[in-house]
JSON list of C-alpha atoms in Angstrom, two decimals:
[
{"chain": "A", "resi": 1, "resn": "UNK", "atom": "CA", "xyz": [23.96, -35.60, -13.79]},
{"chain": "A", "resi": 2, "resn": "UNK", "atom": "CA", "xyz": [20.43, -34.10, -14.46]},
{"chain": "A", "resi": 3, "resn": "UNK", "atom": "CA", "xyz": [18.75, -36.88, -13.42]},
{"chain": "A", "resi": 4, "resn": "UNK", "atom": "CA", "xyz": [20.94, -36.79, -9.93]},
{"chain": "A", "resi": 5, "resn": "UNK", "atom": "CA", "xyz": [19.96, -33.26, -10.00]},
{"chain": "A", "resi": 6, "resn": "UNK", "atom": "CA", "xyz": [16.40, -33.61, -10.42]},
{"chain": "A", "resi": 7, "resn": "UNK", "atom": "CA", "xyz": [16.36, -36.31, -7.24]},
{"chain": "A", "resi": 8, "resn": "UNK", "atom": "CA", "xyz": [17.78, -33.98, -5.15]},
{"chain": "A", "resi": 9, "resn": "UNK", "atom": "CA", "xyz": [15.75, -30.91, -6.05]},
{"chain": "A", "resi": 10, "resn": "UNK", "atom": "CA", "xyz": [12.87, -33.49, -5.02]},
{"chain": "A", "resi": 11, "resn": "UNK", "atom": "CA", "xyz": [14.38, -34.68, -1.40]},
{"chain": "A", "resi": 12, "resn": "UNK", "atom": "CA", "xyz": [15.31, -30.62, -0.64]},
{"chain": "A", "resi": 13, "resn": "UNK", "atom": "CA", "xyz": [11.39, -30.02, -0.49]},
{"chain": "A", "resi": 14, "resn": "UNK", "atom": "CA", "xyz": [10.87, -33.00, 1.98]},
{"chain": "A", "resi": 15, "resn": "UNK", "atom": "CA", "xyz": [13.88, -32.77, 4.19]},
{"chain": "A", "resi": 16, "resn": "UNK", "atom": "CA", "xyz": [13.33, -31.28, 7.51]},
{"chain": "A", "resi": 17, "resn": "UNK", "atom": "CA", "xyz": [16.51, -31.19, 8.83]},
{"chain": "A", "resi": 18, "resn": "UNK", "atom": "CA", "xyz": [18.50, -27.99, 7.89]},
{"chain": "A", "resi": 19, "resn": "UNK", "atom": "CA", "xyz": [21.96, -29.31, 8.05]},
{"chain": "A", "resi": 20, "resn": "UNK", "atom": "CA", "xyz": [21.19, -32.37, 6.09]},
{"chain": "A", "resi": 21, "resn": "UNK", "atom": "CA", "xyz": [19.16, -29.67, 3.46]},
{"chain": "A", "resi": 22, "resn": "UNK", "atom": "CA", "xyz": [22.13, -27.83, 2.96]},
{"chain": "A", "resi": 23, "resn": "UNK", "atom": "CA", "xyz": [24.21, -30.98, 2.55]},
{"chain": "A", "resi": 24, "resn": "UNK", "atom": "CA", "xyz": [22.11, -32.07, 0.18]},
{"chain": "A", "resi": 25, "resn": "UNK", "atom": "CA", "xyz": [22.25, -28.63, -1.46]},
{"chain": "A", "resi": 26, "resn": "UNK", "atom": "CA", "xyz": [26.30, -28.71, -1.39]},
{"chain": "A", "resi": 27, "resn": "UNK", "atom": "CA", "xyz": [26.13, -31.58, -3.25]},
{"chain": "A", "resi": 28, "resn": "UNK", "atom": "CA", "xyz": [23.60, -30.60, -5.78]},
{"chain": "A", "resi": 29, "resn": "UNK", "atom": "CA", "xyz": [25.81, -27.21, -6.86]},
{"chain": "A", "resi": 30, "resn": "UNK", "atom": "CA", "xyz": [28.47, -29.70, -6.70]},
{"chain": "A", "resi": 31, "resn": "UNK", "atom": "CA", "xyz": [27.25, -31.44, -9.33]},
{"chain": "A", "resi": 32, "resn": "UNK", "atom": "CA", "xyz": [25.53, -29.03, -10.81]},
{"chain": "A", "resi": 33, "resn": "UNK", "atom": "CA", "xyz": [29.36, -27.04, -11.67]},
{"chain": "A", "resi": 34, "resn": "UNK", "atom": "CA", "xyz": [30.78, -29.92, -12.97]},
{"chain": "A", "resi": 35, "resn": "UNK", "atom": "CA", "xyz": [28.05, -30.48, -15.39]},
{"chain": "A", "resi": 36, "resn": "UNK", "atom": "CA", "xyz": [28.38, -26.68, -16.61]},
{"chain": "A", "resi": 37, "resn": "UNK", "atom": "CA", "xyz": [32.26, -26.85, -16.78]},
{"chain": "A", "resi": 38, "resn": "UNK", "atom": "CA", "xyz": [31.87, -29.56, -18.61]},
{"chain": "A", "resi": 39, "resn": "UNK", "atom": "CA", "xyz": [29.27, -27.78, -21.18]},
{"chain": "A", "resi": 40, "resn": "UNK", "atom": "CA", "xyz": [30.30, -24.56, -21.24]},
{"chain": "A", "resi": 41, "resn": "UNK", "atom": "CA", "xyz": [31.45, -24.53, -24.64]},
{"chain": "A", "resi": 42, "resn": "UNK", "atom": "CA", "xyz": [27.43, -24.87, -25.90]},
{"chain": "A", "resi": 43, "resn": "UNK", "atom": "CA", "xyz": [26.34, -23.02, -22.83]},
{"chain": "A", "resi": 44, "resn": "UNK", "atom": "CA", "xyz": [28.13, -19.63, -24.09]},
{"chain": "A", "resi": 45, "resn": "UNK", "atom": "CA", "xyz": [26.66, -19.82, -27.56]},
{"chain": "A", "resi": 46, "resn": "UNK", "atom": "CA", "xyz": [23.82, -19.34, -25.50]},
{"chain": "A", "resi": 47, "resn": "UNK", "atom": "CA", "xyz": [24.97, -16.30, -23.64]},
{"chain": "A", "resi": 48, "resn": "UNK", "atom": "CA", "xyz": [23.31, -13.07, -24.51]},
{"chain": "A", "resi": 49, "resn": "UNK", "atom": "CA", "xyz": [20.64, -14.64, -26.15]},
{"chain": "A", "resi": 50, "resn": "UNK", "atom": "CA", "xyz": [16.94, -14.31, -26.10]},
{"chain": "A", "resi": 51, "resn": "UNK", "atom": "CA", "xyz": [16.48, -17.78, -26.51]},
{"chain": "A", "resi": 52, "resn": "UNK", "atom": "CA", "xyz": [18.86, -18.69, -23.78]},
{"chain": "A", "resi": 53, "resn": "UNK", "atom": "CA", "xyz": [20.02, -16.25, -21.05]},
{"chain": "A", "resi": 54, "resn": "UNK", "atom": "CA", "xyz": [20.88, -12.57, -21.40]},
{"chain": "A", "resi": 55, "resn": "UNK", "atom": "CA", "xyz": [23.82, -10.64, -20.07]},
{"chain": "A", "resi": 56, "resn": "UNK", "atom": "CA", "xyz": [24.64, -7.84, -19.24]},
{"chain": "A", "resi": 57, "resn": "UNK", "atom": "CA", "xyz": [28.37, -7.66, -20.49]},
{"chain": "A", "resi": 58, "resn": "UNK", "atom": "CA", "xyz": [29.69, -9.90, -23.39]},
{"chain": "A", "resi": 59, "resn": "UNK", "atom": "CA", "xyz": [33.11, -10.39, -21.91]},
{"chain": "A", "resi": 60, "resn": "UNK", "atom": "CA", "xyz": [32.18, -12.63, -19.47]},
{"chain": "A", "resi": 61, "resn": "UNK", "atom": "CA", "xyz": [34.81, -15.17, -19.14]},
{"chain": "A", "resi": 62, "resn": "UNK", "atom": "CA", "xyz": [33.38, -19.31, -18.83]},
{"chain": "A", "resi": 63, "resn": "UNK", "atom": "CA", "xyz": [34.74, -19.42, -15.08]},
{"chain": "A", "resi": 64, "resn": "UNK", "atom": "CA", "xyz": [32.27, -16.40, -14.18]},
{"chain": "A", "resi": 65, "resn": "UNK", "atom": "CA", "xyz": [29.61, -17.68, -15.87]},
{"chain": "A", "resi": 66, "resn": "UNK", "atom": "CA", "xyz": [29.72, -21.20, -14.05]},
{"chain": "A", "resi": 67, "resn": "UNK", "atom": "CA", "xyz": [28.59, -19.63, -10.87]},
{"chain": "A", "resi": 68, "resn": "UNK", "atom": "CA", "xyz": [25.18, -18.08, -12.28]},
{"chain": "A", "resi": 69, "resn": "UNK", "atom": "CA", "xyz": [24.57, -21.01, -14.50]},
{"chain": "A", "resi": 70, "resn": "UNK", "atom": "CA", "xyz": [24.89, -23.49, -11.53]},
{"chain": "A", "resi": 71, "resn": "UNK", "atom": "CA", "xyz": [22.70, -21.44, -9.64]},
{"chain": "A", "resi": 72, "resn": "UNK", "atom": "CA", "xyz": [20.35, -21.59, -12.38]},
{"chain": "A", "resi": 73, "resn": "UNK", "atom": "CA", "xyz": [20.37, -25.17, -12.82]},
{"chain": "A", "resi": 74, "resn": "UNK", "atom": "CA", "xyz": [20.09, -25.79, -8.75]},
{"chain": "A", "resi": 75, "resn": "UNK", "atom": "CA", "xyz": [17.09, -23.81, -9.12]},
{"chain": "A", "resi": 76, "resn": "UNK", "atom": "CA", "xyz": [15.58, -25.94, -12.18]},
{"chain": "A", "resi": 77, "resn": "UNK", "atom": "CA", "xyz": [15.89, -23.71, -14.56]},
{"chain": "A", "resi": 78, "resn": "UNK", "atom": "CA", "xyz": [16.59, -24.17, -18.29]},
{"chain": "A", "resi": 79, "resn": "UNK", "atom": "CA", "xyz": [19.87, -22.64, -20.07]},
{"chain": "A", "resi": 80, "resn": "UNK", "atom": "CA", "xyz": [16.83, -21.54, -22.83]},
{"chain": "A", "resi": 81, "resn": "UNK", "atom": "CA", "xyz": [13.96, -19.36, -23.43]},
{"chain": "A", "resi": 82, "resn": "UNK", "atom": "CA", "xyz": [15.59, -16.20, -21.03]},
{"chain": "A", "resi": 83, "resn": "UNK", "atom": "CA", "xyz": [14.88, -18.20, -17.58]},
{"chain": "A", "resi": 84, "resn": "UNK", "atom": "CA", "xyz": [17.38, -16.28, -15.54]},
{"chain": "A", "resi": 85, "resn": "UNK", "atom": "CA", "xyz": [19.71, -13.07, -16.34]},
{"chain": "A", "resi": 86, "resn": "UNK", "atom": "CA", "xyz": [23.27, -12.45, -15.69]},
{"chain": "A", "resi": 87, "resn": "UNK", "atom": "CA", "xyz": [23.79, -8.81, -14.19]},
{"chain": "A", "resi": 88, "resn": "UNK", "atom": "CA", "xyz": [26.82, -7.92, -12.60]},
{"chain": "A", "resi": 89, "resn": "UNK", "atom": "CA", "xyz": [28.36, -11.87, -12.10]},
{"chain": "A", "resi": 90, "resn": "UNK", "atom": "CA", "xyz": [25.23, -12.86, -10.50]},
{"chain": "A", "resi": 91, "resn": "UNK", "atom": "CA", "xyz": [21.59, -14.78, -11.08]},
{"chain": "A", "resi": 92, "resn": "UNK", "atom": "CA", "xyz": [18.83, -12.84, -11.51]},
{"chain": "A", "resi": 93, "resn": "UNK", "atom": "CA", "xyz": [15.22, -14.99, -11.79]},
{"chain": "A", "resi": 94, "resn": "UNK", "atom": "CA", "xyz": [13.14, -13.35, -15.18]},
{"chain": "A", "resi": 95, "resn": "UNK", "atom": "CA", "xyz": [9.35, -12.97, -15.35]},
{"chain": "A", "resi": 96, "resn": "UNK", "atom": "CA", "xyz": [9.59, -16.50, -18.07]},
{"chain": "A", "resi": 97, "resn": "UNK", "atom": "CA", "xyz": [12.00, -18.27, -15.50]},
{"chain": "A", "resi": 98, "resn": "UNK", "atom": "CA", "xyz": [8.92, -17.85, -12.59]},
{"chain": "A", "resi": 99, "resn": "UNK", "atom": "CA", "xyz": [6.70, -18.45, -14.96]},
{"chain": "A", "resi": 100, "resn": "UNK", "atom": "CA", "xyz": [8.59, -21.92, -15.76]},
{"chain": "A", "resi": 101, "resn": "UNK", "atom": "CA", "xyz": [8.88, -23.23, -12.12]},
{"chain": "A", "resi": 102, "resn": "UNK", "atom": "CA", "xyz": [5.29, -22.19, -12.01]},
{"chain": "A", "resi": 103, "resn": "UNK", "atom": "CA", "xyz": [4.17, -24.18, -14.61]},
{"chain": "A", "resi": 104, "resn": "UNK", "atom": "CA", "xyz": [6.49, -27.66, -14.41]},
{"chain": "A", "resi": 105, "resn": "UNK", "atom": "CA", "xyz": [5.38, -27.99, -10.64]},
{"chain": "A", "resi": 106, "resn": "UNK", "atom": "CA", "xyz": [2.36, -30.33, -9.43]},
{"chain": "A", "resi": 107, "resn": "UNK", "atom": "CA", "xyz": [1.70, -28.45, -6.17]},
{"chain": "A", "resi": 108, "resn": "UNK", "atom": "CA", "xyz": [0.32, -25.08, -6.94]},
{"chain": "A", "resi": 109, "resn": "UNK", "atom": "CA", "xyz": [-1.86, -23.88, -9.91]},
{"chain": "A", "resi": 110, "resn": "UNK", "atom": "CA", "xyz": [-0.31, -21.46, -11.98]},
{"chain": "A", "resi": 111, "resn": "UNK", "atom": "CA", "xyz": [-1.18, -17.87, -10.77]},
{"chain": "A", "resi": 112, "resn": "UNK", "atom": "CA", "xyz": [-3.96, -15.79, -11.57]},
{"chain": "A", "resi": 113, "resn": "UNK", "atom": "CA", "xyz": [-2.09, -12.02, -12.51]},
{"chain": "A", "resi": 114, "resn": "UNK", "atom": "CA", "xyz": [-3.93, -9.04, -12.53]},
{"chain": "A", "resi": 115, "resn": "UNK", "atom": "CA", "xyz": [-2.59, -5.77, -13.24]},
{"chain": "A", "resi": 116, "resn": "UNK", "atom": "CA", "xyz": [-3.86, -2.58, -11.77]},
{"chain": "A", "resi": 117, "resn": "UNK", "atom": "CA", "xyz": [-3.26, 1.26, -12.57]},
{"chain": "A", "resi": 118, "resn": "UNK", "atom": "CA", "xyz": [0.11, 1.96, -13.27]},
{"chain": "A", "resi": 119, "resn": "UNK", "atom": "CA", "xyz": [2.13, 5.32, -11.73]},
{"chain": "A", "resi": 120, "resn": "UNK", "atom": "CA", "xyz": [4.95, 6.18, -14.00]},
{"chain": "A", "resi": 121, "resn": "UNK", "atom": "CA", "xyz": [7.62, 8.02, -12.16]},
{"chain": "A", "resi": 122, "resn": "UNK", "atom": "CA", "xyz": [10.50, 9.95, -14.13]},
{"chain": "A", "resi": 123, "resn": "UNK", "atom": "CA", "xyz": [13.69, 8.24, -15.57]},
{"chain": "A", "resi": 124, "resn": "UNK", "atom": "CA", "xyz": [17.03, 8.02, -14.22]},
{"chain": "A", "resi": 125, "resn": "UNK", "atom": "CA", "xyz": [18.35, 11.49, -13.87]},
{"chain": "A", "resi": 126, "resn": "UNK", "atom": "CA", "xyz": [22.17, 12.36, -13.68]},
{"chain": "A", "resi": 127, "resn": "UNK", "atom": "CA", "xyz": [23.03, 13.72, -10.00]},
{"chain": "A", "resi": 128, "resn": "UNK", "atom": "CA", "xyz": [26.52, 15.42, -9.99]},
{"chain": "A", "resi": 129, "resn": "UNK", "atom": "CA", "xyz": [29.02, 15.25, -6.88]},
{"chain": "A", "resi": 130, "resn": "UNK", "atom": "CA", "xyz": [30.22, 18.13, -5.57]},
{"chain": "A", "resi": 131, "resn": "UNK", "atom": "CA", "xyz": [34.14, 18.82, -6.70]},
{"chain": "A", "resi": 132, "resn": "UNK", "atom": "CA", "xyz": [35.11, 17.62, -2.85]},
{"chain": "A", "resi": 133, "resn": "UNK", "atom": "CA", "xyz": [33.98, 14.23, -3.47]},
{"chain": "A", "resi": 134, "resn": "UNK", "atom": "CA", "xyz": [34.98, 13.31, -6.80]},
{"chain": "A", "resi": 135, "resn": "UNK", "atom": "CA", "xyz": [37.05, 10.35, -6.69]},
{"chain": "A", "resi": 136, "resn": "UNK", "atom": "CA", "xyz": [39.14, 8.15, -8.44]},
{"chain": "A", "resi": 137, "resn": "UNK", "atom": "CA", "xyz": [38.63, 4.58, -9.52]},
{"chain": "A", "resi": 138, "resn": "UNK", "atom": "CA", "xyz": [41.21, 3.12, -11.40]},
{"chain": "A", "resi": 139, "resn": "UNK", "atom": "CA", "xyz": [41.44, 5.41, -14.30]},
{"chain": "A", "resi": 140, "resn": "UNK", "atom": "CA", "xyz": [38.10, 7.20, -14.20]},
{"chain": "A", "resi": 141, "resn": "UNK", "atom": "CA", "xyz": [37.14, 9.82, -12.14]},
{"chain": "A", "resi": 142, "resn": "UNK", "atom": "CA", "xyz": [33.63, 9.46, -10.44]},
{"chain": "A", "resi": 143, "resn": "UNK", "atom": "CA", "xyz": [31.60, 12.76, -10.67]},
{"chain": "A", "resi": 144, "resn": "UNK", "atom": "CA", "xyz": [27.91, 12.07, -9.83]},
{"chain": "A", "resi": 145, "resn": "UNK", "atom": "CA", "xyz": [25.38, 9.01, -10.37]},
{"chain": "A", "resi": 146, "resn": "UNK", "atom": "CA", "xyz": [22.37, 7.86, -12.20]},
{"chain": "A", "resi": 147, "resn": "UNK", "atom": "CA", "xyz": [19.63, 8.25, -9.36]},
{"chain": "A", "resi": 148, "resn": "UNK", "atom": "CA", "xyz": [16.70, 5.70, -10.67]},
{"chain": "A", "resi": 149, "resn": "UNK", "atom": "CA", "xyz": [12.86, 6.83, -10.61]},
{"chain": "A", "resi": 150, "resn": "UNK", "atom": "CA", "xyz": [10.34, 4.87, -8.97]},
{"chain": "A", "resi": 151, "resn": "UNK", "atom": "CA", "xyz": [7.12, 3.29, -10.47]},
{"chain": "A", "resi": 152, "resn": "UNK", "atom": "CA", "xyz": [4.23, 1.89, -8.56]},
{"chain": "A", "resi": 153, "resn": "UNK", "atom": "CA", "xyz": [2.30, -0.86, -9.73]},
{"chain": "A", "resi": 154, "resn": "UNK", "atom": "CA", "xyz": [-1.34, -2.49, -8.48]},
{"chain": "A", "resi": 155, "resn": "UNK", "atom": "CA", "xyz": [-1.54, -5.79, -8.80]},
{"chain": "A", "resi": 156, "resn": "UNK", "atom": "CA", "xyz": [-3.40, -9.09, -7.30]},
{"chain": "A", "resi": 157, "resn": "UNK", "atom": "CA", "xyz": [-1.71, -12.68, -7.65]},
{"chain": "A", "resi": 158, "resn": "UNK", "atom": "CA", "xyz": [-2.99, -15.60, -6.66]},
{"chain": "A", "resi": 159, "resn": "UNK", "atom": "CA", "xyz": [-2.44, -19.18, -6.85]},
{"chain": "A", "resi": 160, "resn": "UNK", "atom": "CA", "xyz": [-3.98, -22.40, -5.20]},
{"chain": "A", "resi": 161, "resn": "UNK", "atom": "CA", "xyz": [-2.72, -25.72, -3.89]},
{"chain": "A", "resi": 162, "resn": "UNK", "atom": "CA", "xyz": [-3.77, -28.26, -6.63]},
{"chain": "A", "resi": 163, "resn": "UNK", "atom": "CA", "xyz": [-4.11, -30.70, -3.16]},
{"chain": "A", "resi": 164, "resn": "UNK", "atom": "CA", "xyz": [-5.99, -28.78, -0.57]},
{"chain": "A", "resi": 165, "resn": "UNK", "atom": "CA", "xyz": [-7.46, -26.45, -2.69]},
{"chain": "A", "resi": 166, "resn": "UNK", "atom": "CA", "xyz": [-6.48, -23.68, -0.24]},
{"chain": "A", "resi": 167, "resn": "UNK", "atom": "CA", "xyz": [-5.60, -20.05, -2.18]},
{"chain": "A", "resi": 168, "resn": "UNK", "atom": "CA", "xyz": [-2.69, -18.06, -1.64]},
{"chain": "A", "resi": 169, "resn": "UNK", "atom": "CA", "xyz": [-3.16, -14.44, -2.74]},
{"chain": "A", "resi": 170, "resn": "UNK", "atom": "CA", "xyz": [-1.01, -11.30, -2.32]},
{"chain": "A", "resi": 171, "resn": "UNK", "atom": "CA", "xyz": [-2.71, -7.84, -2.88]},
{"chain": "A", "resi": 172, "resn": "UNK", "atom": "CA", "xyz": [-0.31, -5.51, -4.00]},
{"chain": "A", "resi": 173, "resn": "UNK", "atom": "CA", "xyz": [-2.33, -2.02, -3.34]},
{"chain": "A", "resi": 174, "resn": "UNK", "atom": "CA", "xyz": [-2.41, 1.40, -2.59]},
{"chain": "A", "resi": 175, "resn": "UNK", "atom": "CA", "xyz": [-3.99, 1.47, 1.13]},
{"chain": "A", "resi": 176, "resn": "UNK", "atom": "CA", "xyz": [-3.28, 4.70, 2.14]},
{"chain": "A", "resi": 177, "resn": "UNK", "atom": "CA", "xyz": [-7.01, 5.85, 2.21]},
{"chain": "A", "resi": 178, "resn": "UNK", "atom": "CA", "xyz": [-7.75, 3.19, 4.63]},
{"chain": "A", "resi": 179, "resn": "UNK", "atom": "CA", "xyz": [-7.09, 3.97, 8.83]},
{"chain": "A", "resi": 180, "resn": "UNK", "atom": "CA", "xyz": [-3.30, 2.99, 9.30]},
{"chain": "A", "resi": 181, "resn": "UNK", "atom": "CA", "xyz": [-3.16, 1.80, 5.65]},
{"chain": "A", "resi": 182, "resn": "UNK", "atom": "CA", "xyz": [-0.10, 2.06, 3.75]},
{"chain": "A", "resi": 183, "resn": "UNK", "atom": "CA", "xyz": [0.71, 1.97, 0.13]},
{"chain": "A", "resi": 184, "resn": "UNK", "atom": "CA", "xyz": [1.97, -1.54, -0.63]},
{"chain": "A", "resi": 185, "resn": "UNK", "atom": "CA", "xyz": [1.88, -1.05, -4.78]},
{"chain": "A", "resi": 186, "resn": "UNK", "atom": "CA", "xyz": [4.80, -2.76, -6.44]},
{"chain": "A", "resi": 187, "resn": "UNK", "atom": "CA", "xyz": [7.88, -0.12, -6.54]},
{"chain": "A", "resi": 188, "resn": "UNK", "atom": "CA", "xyz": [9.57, -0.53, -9.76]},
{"chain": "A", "resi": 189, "resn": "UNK", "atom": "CA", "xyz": [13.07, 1.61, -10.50]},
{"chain": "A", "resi": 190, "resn": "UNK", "atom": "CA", "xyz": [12.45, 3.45, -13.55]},
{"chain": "A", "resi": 191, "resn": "UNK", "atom": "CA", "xyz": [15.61, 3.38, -15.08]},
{"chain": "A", "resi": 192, "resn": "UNK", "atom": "CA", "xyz": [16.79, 5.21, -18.73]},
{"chain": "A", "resi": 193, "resn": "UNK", "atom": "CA", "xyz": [14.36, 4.52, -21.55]},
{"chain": "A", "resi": 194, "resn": "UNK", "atom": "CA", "xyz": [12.05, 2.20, -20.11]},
{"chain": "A", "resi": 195, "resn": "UNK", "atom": "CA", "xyz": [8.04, 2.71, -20.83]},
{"chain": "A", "resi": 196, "resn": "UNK", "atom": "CA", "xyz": [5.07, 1.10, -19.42]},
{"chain": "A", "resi": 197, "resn": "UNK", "atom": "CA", "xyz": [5.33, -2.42, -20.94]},
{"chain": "A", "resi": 198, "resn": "UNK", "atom": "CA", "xyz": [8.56, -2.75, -18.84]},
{"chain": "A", "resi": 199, "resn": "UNK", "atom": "CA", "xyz": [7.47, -1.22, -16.17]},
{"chain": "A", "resi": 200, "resn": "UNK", "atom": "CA", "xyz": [4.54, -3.89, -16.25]},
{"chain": "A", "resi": 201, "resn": "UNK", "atom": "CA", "xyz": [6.94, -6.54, -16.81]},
{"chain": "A", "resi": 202, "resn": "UNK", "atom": "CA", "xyz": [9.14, -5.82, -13.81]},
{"chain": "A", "resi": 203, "resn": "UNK", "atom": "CA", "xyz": [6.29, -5.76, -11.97]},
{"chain": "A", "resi": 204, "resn": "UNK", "atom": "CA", "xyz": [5.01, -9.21, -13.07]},
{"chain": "A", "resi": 205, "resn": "UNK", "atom": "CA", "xyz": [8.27, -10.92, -12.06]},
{"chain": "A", "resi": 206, "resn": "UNK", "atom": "CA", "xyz": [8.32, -9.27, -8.31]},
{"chain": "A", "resi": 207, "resn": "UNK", "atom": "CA", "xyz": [4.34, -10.50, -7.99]},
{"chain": "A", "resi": 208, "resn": "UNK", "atom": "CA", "xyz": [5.26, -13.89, -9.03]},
{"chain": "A", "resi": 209, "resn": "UNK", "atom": "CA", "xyz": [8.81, -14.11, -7.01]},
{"chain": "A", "resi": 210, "resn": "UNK", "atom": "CA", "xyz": [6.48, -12.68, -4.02]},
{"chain": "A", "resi": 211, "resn": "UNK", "atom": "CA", "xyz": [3.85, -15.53, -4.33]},
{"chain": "A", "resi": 212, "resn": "UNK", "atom": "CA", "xyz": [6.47, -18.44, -4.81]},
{"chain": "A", "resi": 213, "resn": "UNK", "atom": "CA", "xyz": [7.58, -17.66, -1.19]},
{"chain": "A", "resi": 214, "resn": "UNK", "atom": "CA", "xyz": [4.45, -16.79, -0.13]},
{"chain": "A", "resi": 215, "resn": "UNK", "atom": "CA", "xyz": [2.63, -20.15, -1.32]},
{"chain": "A", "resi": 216, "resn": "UNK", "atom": "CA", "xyz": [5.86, -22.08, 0.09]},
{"chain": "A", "resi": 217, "resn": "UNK", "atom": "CA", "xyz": [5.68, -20.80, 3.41]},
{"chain": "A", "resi": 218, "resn": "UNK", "atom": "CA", "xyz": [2.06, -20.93, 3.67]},
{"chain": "A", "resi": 219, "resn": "UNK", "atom": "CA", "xyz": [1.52, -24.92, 3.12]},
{"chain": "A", "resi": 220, "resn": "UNK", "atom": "CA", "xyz": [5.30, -25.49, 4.63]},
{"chain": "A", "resi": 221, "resn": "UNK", "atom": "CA", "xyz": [6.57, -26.87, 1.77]},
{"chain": "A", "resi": 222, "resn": "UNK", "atom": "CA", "xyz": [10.63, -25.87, 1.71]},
{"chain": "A", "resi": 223, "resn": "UNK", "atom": "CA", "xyz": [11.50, -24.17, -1.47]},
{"chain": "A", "resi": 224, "resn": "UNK", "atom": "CA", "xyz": [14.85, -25.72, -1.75]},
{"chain": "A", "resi": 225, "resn": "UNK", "atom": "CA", "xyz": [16.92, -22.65, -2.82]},
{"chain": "A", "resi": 226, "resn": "UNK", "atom": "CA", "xyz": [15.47, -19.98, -2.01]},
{"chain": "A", "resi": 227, "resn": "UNK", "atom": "CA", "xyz": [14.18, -17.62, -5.38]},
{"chain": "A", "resi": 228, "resn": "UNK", "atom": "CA", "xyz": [15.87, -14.40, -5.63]}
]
């Protein structure tokens, strides 16, 4: 099935035709379900794991898990080494699983990262509802929310095509001395007891998620999923 797999990631990035992509596609996650059913037992051990893929609950039942896994798998990810996240039922693309397609790809070199000054913002703060719109879900009562901080990162990633040698770079800066310039700095929510390392991380994965679409669009190659 992973060899199947592995064909059809390969014929995604040449097909031009949409509906024949996305056929292609249906029958990849197709596939690519029946293979996880069929391993979930092994693929939970590696649930909540840092050498497979972390969660963000631990009651997840196998049947929600196939979804995020497939999607995983479509994507050509690994089950190991904390590729891809599971937050809220869905697939979430980590800093290592860029850093993976990055690196097992014979298109684009694997990017250049540099970090900038960092802005930490405050954490998370508690922001309570007024009594008139308290409301009841199931058998809690909703008061208020966790409103996130923001962080804002510099940073400048590039990468070039191993073919053409052309170079695909994204500048990730605070503009806003410059005549119409904004600030385009990486926003990062600051969220309860994070520090700058995470901050920093966070901000690696959006540069590198930012330049895999950038680089695909650029030389027209079709990134066959997608990459959130």
């Amino acid at each position: 099935v992973e060899s199947e797999l592995a064909n059809l990631r390969t014929s995604l990035t040449t097909e031009t035709s949409p509906i024949k992509r996305a056929c292609k596609l249906a029958v990849a996650a197709k596939k690519s379900m029946a293979l996880v059913r069929l391993m979930m037992p092994h693929i939970r051990a590696m649930a909540g794991l840092s050498i497979g893929f972390k969660t963000d609950r631990t009651d997840y039942t196998d049947e929600q898990l196939v979804v995020p896994v497939t999607d995983a798998l479509c994507r050509g990810l690994p089950i190991t080494g904390n590729c891809f996240n599971v937050i809220g039922g869905n697939f979430y693309c980590t800093l290592e699983g860029w850093e993976f397609l990055f690196g097992n790809q014979d298109v684009f070199t694997f990017p250049d990262l540099q970090i900038g000054s960092v802005e930490m913002g405050e954490e998370a703060k508690w922001v309570a509802y007024p009594p008139e719109l308290h409301k009841k879900v199931g058998d809690r009562t909703i008061t208020g929310r966790s409103v996130p901080g923001e962080s804002y990162v510099e940073a400048i990633i590039s990468c070039a095509h191993r073919g053409t040698g052309e170079v695909y770079e994204l500048r990730f800066v605070d503009n806003r001395h410059l005549p119409g310039g904004m600030d385009e700095r990486l926003k990062v929510p600051m969220n309860r007891g994070m520090h700058m390392q995470s901050v920093i991380g966070k901000a690696k994965c959006r540069a590198m998620k930012a330049l895999w679409r950038h680089a695909h669009a650029k030389c027209r190659i079709v990134d066959p999923i997608g990459g959130d």
